[in-house]
Every structure is written in C-alpha cells, then in structure tokens.
PDB file of C-alpha atoms in Angstrom:
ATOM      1  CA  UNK A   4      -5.874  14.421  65.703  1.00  0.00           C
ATOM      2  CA  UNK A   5      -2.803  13.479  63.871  1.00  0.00           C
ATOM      3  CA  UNK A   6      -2.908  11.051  60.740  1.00  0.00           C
ATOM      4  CA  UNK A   7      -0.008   8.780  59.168  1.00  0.00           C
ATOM      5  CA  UNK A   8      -0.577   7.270  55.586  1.00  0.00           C
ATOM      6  CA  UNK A   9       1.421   3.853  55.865  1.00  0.00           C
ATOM      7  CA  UNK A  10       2.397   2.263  53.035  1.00  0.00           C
ATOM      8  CA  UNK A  11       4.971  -0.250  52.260  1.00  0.00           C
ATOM      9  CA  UNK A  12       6.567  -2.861  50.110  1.00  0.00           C
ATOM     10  CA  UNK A  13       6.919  -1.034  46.847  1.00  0.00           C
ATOM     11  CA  UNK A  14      10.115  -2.437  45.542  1.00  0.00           C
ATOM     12  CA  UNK A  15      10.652   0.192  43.093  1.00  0.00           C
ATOM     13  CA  UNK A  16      13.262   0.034  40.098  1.00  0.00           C
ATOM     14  CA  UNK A  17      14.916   2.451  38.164  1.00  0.00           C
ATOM     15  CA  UNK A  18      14.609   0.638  35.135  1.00  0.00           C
ATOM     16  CA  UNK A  19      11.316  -0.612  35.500  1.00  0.00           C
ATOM     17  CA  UNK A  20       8.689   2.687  34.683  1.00  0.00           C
ATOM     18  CA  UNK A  21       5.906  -0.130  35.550  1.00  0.00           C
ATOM     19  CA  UNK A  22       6.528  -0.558  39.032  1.00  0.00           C
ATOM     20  CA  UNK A  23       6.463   3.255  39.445  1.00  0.00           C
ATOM     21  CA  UNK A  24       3.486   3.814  37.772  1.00  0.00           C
ATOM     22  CA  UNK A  25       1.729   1.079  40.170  1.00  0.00           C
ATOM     23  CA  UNK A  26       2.666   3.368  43.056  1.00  0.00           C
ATOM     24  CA  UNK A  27       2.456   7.089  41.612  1.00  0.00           C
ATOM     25  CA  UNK A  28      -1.943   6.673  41.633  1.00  0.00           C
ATOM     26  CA  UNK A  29      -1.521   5.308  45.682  1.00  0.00           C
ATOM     27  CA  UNK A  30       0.882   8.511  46.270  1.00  0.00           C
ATOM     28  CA  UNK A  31      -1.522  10.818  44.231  1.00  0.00           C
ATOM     29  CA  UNK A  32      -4.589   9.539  47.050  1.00  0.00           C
ATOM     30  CA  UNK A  33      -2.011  10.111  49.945  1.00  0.00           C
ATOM     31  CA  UNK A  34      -1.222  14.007  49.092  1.00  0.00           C
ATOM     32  CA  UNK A  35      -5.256  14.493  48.197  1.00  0.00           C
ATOM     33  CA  UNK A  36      -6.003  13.285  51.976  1.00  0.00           C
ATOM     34  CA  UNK A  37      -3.366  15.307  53.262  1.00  0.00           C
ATOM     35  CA  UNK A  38      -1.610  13.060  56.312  1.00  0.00           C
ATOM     36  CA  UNK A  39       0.234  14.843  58.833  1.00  0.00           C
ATOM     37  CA  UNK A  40       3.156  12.172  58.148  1.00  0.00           C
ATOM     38  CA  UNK A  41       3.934   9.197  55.891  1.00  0.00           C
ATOM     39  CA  UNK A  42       5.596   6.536  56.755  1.00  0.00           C
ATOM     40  CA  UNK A  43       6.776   3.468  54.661  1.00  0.00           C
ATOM     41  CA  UNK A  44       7.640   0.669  56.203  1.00  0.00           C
ATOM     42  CA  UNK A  45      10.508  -0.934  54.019  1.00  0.00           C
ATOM     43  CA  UNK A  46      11.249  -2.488  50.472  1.00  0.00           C
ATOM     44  CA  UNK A  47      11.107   0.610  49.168  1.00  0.00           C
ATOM     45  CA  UNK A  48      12.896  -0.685  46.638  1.00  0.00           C
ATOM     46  CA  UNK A  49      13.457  -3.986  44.869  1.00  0.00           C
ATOM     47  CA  UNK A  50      17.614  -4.609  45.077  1.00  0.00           C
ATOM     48  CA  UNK A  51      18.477  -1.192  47.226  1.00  0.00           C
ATOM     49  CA  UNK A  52      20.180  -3.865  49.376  1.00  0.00           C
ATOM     50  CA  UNK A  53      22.706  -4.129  46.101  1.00  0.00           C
ATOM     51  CA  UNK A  54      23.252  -0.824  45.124  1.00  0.00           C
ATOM     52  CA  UNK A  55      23.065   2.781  47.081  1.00  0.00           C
ATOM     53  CA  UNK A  56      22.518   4.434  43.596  1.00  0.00           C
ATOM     54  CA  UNK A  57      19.103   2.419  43.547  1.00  0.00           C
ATOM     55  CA  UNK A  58      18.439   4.044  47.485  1.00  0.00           C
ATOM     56  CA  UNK A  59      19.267   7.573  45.989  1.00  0.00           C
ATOM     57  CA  UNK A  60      17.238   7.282  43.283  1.00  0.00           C
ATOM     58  CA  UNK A  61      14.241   6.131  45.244  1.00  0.00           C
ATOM     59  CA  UNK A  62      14.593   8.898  47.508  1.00  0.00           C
ATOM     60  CA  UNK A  63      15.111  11.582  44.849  1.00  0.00           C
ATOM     61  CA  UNK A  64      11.814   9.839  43.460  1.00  0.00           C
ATOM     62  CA  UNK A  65      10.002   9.947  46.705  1.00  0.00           C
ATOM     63  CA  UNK A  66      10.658  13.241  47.406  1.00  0.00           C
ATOM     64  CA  UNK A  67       9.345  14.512  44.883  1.00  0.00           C
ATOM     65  CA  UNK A  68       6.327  12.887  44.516  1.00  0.00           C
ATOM     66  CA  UNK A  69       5.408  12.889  48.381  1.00  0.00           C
ATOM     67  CA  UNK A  70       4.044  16.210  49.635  1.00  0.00           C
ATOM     68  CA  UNK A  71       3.853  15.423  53.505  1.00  0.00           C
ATOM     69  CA  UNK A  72       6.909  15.059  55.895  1.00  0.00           C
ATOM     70  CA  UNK A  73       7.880  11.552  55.409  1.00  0.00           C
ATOM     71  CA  UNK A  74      10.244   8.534  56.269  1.00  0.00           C
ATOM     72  CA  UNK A  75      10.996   5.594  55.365  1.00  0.00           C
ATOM     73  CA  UNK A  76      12.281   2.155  57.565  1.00  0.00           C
ATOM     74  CA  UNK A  77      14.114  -0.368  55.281  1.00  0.00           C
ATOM     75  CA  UNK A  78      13.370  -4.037  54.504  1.00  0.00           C
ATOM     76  CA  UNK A  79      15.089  -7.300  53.305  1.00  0.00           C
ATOM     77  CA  UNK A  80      15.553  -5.743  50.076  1.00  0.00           C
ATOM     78  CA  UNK A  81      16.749  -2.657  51.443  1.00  0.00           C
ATOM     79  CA  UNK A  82      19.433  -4.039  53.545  1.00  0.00           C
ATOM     80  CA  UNK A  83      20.035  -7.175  53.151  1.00  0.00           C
ATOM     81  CA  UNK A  84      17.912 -10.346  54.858  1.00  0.00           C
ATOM     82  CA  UNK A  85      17.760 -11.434  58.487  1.00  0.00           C
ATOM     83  CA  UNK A  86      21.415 -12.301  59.541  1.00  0.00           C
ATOM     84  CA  UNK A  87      19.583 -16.069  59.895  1.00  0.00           C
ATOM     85  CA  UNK A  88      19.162 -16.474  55.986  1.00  0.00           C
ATOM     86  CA  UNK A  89      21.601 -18.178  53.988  1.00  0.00           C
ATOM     87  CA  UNK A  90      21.081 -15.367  50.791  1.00  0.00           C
ATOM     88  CA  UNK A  91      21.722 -11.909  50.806  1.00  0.00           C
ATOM     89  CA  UNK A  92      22.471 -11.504  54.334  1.00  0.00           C
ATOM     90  CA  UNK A  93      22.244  -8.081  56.109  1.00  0.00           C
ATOM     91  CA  UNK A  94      26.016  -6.152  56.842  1.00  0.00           C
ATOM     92  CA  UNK A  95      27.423  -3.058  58.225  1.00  0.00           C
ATOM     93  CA  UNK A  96      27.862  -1.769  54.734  1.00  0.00           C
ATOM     94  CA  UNK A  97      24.545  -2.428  53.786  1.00  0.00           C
ATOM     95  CA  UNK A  98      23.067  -0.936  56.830  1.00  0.00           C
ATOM     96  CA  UNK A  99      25.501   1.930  56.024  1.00  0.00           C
ATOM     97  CA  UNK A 100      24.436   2.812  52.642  1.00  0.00           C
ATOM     98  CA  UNK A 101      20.794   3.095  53.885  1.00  0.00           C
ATOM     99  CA  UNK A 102      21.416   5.218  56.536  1.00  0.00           C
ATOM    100  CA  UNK A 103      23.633   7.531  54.183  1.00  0.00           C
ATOM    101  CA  UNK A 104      20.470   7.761  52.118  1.00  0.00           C
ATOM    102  CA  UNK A 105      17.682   7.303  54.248  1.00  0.00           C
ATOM    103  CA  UNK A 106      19.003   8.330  57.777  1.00  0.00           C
ATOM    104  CA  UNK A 107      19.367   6.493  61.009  1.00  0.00           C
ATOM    105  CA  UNK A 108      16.866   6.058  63.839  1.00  0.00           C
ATOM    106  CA  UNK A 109      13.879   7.936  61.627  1.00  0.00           C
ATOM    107  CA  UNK A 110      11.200   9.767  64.311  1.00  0.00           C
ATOM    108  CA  UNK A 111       8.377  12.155  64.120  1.00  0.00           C
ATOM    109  CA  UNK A 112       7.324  14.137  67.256  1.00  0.00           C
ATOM    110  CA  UNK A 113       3.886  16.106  67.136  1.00  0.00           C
ATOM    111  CA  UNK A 114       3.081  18.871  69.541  1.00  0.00           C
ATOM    112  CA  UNK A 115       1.571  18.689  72.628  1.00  0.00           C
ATOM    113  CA  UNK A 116      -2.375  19.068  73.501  1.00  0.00           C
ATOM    114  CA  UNK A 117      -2.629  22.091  75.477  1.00  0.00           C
ATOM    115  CA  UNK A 118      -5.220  20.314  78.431  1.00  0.00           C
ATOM    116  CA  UNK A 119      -4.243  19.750  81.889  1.00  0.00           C
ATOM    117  CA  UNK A 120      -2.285  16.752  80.978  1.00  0.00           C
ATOM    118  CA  UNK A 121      -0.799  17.535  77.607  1.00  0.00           C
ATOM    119  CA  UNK A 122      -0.889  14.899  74.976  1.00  0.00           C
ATOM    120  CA  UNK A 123       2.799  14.441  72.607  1.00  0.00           C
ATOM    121  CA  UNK A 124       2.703  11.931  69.744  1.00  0.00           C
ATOM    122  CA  UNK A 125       5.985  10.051  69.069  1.00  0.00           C
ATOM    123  CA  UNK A 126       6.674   8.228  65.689  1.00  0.00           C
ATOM    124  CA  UNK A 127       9.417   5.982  65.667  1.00  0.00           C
ATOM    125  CA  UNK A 128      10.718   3.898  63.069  1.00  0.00           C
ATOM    126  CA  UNK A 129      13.147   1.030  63.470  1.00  0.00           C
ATOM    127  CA  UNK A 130      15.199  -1.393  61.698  1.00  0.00           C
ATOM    128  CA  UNK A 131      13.677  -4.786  62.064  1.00  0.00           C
ATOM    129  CA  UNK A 132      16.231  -6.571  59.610  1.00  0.00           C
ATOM    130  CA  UNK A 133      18.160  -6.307  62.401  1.00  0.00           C
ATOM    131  CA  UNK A 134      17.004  -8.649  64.660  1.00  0.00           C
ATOM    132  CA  UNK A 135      19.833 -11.539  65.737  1.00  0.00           C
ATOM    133  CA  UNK A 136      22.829  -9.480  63.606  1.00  0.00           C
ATOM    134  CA  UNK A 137      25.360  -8.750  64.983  1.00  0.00           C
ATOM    135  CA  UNK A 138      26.860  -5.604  63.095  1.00  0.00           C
ATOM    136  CA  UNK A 139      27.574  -2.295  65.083  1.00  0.00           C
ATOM    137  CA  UNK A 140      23.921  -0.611  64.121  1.00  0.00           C
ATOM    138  CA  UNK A 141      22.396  -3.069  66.062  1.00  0.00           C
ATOM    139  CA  UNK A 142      23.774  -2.702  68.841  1.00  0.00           C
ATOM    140  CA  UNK A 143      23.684   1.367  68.145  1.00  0.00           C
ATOM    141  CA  UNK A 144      19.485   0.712  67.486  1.00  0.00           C
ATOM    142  CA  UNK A 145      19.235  -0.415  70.895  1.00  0.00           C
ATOM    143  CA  UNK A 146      20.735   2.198  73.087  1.00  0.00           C
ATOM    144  CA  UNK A 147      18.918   4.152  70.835  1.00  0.00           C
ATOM    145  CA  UNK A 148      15.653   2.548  72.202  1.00  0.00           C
ATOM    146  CA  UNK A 149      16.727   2.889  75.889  1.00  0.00           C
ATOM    147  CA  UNK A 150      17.092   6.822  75.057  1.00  0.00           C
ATOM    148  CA  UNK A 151      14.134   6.892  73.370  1.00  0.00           C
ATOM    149  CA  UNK A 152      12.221   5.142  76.688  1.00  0.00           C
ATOM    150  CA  UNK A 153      14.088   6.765  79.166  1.00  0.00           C
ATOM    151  CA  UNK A 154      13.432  10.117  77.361  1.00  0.00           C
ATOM    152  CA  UNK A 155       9.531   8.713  77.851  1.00  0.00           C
ATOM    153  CA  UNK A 156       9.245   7.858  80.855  1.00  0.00           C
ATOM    154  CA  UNK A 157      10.900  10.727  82.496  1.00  0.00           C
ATOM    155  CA  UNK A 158       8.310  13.137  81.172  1.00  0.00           C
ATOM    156  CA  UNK A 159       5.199  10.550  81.134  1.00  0.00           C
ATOM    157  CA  UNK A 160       4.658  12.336  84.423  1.00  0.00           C
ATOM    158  CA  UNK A 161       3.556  15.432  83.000  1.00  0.00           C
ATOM    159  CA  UNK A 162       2.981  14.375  78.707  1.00  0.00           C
ATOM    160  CA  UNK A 163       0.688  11.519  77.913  1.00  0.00           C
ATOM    161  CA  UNK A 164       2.573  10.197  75.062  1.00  0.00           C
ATOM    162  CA  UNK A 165       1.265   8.400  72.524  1.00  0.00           C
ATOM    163  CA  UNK A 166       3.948   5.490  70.369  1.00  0.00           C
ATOM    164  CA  UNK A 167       3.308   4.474  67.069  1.00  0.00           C
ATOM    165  CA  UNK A 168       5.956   1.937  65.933  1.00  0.00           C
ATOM    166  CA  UNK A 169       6.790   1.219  62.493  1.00  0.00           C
ATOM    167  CA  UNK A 170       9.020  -1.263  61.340  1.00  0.00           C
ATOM    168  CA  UNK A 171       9.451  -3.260  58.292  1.00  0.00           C
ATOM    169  CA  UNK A 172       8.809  -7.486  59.376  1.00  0.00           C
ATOM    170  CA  UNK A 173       5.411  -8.466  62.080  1.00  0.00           C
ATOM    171  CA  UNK A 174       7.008  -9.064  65.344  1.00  0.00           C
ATOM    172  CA  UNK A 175       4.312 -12.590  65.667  1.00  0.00           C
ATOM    173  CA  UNK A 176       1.640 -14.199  63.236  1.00  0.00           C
ATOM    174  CA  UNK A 177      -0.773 -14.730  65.434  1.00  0.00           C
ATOM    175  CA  UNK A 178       0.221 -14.051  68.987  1.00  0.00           C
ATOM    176  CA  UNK A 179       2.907 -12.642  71.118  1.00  0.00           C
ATOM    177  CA  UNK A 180       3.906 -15.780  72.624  1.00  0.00           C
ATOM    178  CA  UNK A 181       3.568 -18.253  69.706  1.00  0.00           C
ATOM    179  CA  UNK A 182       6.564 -20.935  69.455  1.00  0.00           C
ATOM    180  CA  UNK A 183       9.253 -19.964  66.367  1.00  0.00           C
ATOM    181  CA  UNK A 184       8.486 -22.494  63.510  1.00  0.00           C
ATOM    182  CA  UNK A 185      10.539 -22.630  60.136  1.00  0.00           C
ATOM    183  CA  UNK A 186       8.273 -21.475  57.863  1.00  0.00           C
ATOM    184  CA  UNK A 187       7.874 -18.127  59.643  1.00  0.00           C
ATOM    185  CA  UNK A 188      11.612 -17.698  60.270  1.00  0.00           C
ATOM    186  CA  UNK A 189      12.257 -15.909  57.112  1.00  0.00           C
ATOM    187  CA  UNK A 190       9.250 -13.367  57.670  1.00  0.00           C
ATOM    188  CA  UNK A 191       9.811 -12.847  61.864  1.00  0.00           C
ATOM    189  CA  UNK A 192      13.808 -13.410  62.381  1.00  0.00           C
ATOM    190  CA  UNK A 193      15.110 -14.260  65.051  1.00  0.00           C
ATOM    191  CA  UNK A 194      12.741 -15.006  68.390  1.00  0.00           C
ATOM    192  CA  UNK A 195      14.440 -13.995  71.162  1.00  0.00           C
ATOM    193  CA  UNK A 196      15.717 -10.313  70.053  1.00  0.00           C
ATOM    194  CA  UNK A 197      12.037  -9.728  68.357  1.00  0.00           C
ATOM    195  CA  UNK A 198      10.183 -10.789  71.955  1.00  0.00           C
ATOM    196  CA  UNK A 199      12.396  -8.553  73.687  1.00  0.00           C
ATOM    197  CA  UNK A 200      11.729  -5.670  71.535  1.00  0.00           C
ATOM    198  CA  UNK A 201       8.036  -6.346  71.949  1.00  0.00           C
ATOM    199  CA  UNK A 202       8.459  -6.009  75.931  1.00  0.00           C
ATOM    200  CA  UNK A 203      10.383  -2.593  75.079  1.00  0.00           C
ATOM    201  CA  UNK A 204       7.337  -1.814  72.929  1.00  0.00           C
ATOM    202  CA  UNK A 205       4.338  -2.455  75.684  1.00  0.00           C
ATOM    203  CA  UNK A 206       6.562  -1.221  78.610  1.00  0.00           C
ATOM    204  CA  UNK A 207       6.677   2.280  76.860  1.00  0.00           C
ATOM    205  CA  UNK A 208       2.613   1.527  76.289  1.00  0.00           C
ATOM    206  CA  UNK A 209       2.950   1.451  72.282  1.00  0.00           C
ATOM    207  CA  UNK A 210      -0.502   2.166  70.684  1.00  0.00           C
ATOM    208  CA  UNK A 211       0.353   1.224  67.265  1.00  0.00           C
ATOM    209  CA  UNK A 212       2.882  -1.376  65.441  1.00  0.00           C
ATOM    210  CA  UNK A 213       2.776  -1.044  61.774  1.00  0.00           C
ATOM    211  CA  UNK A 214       4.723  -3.487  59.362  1.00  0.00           C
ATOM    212  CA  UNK A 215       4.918  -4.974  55.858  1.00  0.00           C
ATOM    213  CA  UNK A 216       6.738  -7.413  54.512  1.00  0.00           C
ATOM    214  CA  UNK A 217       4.334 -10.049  54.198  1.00  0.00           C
ATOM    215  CA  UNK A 218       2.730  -9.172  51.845  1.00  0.00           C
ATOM    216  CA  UNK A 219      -0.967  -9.412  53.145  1.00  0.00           C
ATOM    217  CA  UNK A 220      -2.985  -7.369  54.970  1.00  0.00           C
ATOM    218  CA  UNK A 221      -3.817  -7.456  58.590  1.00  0.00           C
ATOM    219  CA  UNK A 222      -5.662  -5.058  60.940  1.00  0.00           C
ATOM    220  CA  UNK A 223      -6.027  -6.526  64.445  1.00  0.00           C
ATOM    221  CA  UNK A 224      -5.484  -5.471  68.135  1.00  0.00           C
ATOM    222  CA  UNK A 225      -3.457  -7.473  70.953  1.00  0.00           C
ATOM    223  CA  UNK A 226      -3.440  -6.739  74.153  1.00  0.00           C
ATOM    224  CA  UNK A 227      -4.267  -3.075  73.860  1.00  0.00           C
ATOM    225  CA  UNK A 228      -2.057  -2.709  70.541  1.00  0.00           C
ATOM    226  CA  UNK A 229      -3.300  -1.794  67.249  1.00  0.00           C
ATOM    227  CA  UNK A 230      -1.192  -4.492  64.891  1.00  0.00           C
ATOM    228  CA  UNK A 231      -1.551  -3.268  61.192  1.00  0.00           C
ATOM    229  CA  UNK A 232      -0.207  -5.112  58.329  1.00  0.00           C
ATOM    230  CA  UNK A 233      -0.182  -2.770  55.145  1.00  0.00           C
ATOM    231  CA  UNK A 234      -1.325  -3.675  52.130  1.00  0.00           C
ATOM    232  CA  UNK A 235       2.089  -4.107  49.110  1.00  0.00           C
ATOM    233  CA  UNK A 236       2.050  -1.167  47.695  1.00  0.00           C
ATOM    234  CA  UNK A 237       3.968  -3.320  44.727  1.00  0.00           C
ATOM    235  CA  UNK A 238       0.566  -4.784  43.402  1.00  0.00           C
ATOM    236  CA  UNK A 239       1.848  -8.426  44.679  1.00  0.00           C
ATOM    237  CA  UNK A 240       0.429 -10.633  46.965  1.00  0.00           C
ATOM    238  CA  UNK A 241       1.999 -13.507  48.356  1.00  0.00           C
ATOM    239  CA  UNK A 242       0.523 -16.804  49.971  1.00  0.00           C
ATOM    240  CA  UNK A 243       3.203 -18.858  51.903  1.00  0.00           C
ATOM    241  CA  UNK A 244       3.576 -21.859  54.781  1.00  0.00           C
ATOM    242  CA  UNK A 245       2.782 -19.921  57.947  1.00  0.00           C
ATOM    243  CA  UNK A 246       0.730 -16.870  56.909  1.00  0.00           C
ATOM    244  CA  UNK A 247      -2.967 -16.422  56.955  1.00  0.00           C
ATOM    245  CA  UNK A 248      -3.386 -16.408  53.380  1.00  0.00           C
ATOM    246  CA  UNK A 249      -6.459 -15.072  52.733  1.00  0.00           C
ATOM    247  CA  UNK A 250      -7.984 -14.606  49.613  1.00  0.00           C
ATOM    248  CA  UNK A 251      -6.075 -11.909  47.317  1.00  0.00           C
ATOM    249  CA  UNK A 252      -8.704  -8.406  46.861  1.00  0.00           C
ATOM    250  CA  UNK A 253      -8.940  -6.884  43.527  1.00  0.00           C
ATOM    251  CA  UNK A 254      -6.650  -3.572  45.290  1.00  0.00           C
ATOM    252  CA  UNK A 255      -4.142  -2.648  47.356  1.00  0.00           C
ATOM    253  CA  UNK A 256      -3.134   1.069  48.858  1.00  0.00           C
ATOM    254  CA  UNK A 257      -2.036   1.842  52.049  1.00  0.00           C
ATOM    255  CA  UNK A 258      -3.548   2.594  55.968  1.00  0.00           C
ATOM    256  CA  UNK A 259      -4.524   5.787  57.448  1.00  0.00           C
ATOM    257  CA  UNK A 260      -4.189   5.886  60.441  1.00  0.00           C
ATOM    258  CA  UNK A 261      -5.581   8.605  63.043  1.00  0.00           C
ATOM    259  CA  UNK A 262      -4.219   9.004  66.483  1.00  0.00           C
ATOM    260  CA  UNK A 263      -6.974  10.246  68.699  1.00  0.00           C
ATOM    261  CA  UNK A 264      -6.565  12.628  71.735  1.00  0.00           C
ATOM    262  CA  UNK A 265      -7.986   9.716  74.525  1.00  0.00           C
ATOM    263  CA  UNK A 266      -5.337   7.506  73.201  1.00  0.00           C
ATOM    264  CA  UNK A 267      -7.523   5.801  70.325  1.00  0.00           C
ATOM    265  CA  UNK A 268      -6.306   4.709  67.145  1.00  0.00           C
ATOM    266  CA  UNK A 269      -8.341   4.617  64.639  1.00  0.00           C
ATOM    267  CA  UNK A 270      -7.390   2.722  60.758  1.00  0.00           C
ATOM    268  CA  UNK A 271      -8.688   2.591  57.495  1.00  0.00           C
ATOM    269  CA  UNK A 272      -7.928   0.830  54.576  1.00  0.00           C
ATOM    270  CA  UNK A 273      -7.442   3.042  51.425  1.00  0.00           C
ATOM    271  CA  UNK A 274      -7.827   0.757  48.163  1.00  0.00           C
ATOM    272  CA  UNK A 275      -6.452   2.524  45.110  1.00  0.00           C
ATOM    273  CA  UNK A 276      -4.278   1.065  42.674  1.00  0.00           C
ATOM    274  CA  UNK A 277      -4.639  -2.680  41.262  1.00  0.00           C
ATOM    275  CA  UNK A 278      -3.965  -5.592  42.893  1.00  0.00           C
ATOM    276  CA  UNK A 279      -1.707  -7.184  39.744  1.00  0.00           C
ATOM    277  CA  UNK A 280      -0.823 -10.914  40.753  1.00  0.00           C
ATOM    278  CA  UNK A 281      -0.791 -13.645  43.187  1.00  0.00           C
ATOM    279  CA  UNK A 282       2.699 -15.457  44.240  1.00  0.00           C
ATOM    280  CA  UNK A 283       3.057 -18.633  45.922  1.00  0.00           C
ATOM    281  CA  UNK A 284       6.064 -18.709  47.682  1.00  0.00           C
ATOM    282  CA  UNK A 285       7.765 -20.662  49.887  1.00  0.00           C
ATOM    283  CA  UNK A 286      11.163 -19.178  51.370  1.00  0.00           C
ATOM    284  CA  UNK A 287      11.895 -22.955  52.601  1.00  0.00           C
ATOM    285  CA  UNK A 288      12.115 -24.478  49.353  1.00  0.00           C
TER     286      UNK A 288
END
C-alpha cells in the first residue's frame, strides 16, 4: 500500500530563517512516518517566480532535509500568476527557470501487484498556473497528458492503474460544474482549460486530486474522486470572497495519503507545526 505525504504552500525565503523553521518540525514528522513519496504541491517558495537563485536554494534546502523520493509542482509564486491576472503574470522564462530547477512533467510510478490483474500506481504532477497561457510549456503539458493517457489506456487492459494528481490551484470550489465568478478567478484560472483538464482527469479514472493554494483545508470526494486541499505548510491561513472559510485550527501539517490495493484512498490529516496567523484577503480589491 503506497503512501504520499502532501504538503504545500511553504513559501520559503532565503533570508527569512523563520519561515524555515515553521516547516523543518512538519518535514521532521514526514521522514519519522516514512512515505513512499512526497509531493508538494507549489509555493514552495515565496518570490521563486522572481529569482531562479531563490528555486535553487529551495531545492538544495529540500533535498537535504527530505529523506523520501520527492517532487515538487510550482505555484503562483513559483512561476508567475494565472496568465488572467494583471500582476506578476506567468512567462516562458519563468516556466523555464522552474523546470531548470525543479524539472518538467514530475511523475512517480510504483510497481505492479503481482495478482491476476496487476495493480501500477502513477503519480503525476502538473502545472496548473498554466491554465489559459499561452507560452510553449503549455502547450508541451498537454501532449504530455495525451502520452501520459494513451500510455494508460493501452495497458489498462492488463494493469489496473491507479492516478493520483497533484497540482498546485483546486480545479472547482464546490463542484465540477459550478459557473466562474470573480472572486474565485484568481484561485481557479481560467474555466474552460481547467474543465477540460478535469474530463482528462476522470476519463483516465483519477483516484486522487491534491492541491494547495488556498490556503485552507479540504478533504472531500466527487464523483468517485478523492479532492484534498492541504493544509499551508507556511503557518498562514487565509479567508477570502469565494472560499469556505472555515474557522482557522490551532495547526497545520500536511496529508498522508495511502493508496489501497482495491483502488481505495485513504487520507489523514497530520497536525504538527503552529498555525501562526489569519489573513483576510481579497485578490479583487
């Protein structure tokens, strides 16, 4: 039975020993429950989307500090914001100097269950920032998908695979089919390229979306899907038009997440570090 530690949003900073001293205790309680993989799903650091020194240090940090296999997806302040928002825009460069770091089109693939039907676990990690830009990656990150499901589907016949998704923004608040509304525009992007990844996503019978960004934490299931919202690693939680803002806990830490042989998914909430302070923001304003 597989498990991925998920964690996200922990806008690290060079110059800033407090932010990595908020993390370091949630990293110690990652390598003590010994994941197969972990997986962080953007802003892993504060302005990477600025400066590629800031990515290589917060890799060179990572690395040493993480004991598992491990990959990271970027965010907004990885790479730039949707192509949609006025500020710090994603580009190619930006998109480049993560990919120099970080790599391109992360995955994880865990051997097969030896049973009549043998089980495969794919882990694949995309770049949600992308959604409505129109740089070259984009276009590259979705042939990439079409490999990835043709690759899939050709062998589904024989290997019951099981998808876990990670990217960095939710792909809905509430529901798959809910209308696009302004004050969820800065945390979803675009609708149209975000729905159609979503059919990509259930077509290939995804068991698990993970995501951050928000800066709240979720743990649902639609249709079938596990949905999990990690907790910001960061220490800061965020109310805003549009999200569910409930209540900030006294901790945050990440998800663990098990991947079952019948197909199950099973989550739970690891609370270790201090939940430091509530924002009220309003990306609108």
């Amino acid at each position: 039975m597989p498990t991925i530690a998920h964690i996200s949003d922990l806008h690290l900073q060079s110059g800033v020993p407090a932010r990595q001293a908020q993390v370091e205790p949630i990293l110690r309680k990652i390598n003590a429950m010994k994941p197969d993989l972990v997986v962080i799903s953007g802003d892993v650091t504060d302005d990477g989307w600025d400066s590629i020194e800031e990515l290589k240090w917060a890799k060179g940090w990572l690395d040493e500090r993480i004991d598992a296999e491990w990959f990271a997806v970027p965010g907004n302040h990885d790479v730039g914001n949707f192509a949609s928002q006025s500020l710090g825009r994603i580009s190619e460069q930006r998109v480049a100097n993560w990919e120099t770091v970080f790599g391109y089109n992360v995955g994880y693939t865990k051997g097969c269950t030896p049973t009549d039907r043998p089980r495969g676990l794919r882990v694949l990690g995309f770049n949600s920032m992308l959604f409505g830009a129109t740089c070259k990656q984009q276009k590259l990150e979705h042939q990439w998908l079409k490999q990835i499901s043709d690759v899939l589907i050709r062998t589904s016949s024989h290997v019951e695979w099981h998808v876990a998704v990670f990217i960095h923004t939710p792909l809905f608040i509430e529901r798959p089919n809910e209308t696009s509304h302004p004050d969820t525009d800065y945390w979803l992007g675009h609708q149209k390229p975000r729905r159609l990844f979503l059919e990509s996503l259930i077509h290939l019978g995804v068991k698990l979306i993970c995501s951050g960004h928000v800066h709240q934490t979720r743990l649902t299931e639609v249709d079938g899907i596990k949905i999990a919202w990690a907790p910001p690693a960061s220490g800061t939680w965020v109310h805003a038009p549009g999200l569910p803002n409930p209540p900030m806990p006294a901790k945050t830490g990440f998800f663990l997440h098990t991947l079952h042989d019948d197909g199950r998914v099973e989550s739970e909430l690891i609370e270790c570090a201090p939940m430091l302070k509530l924002i009220e923001f309003d990306p609108t304003a």
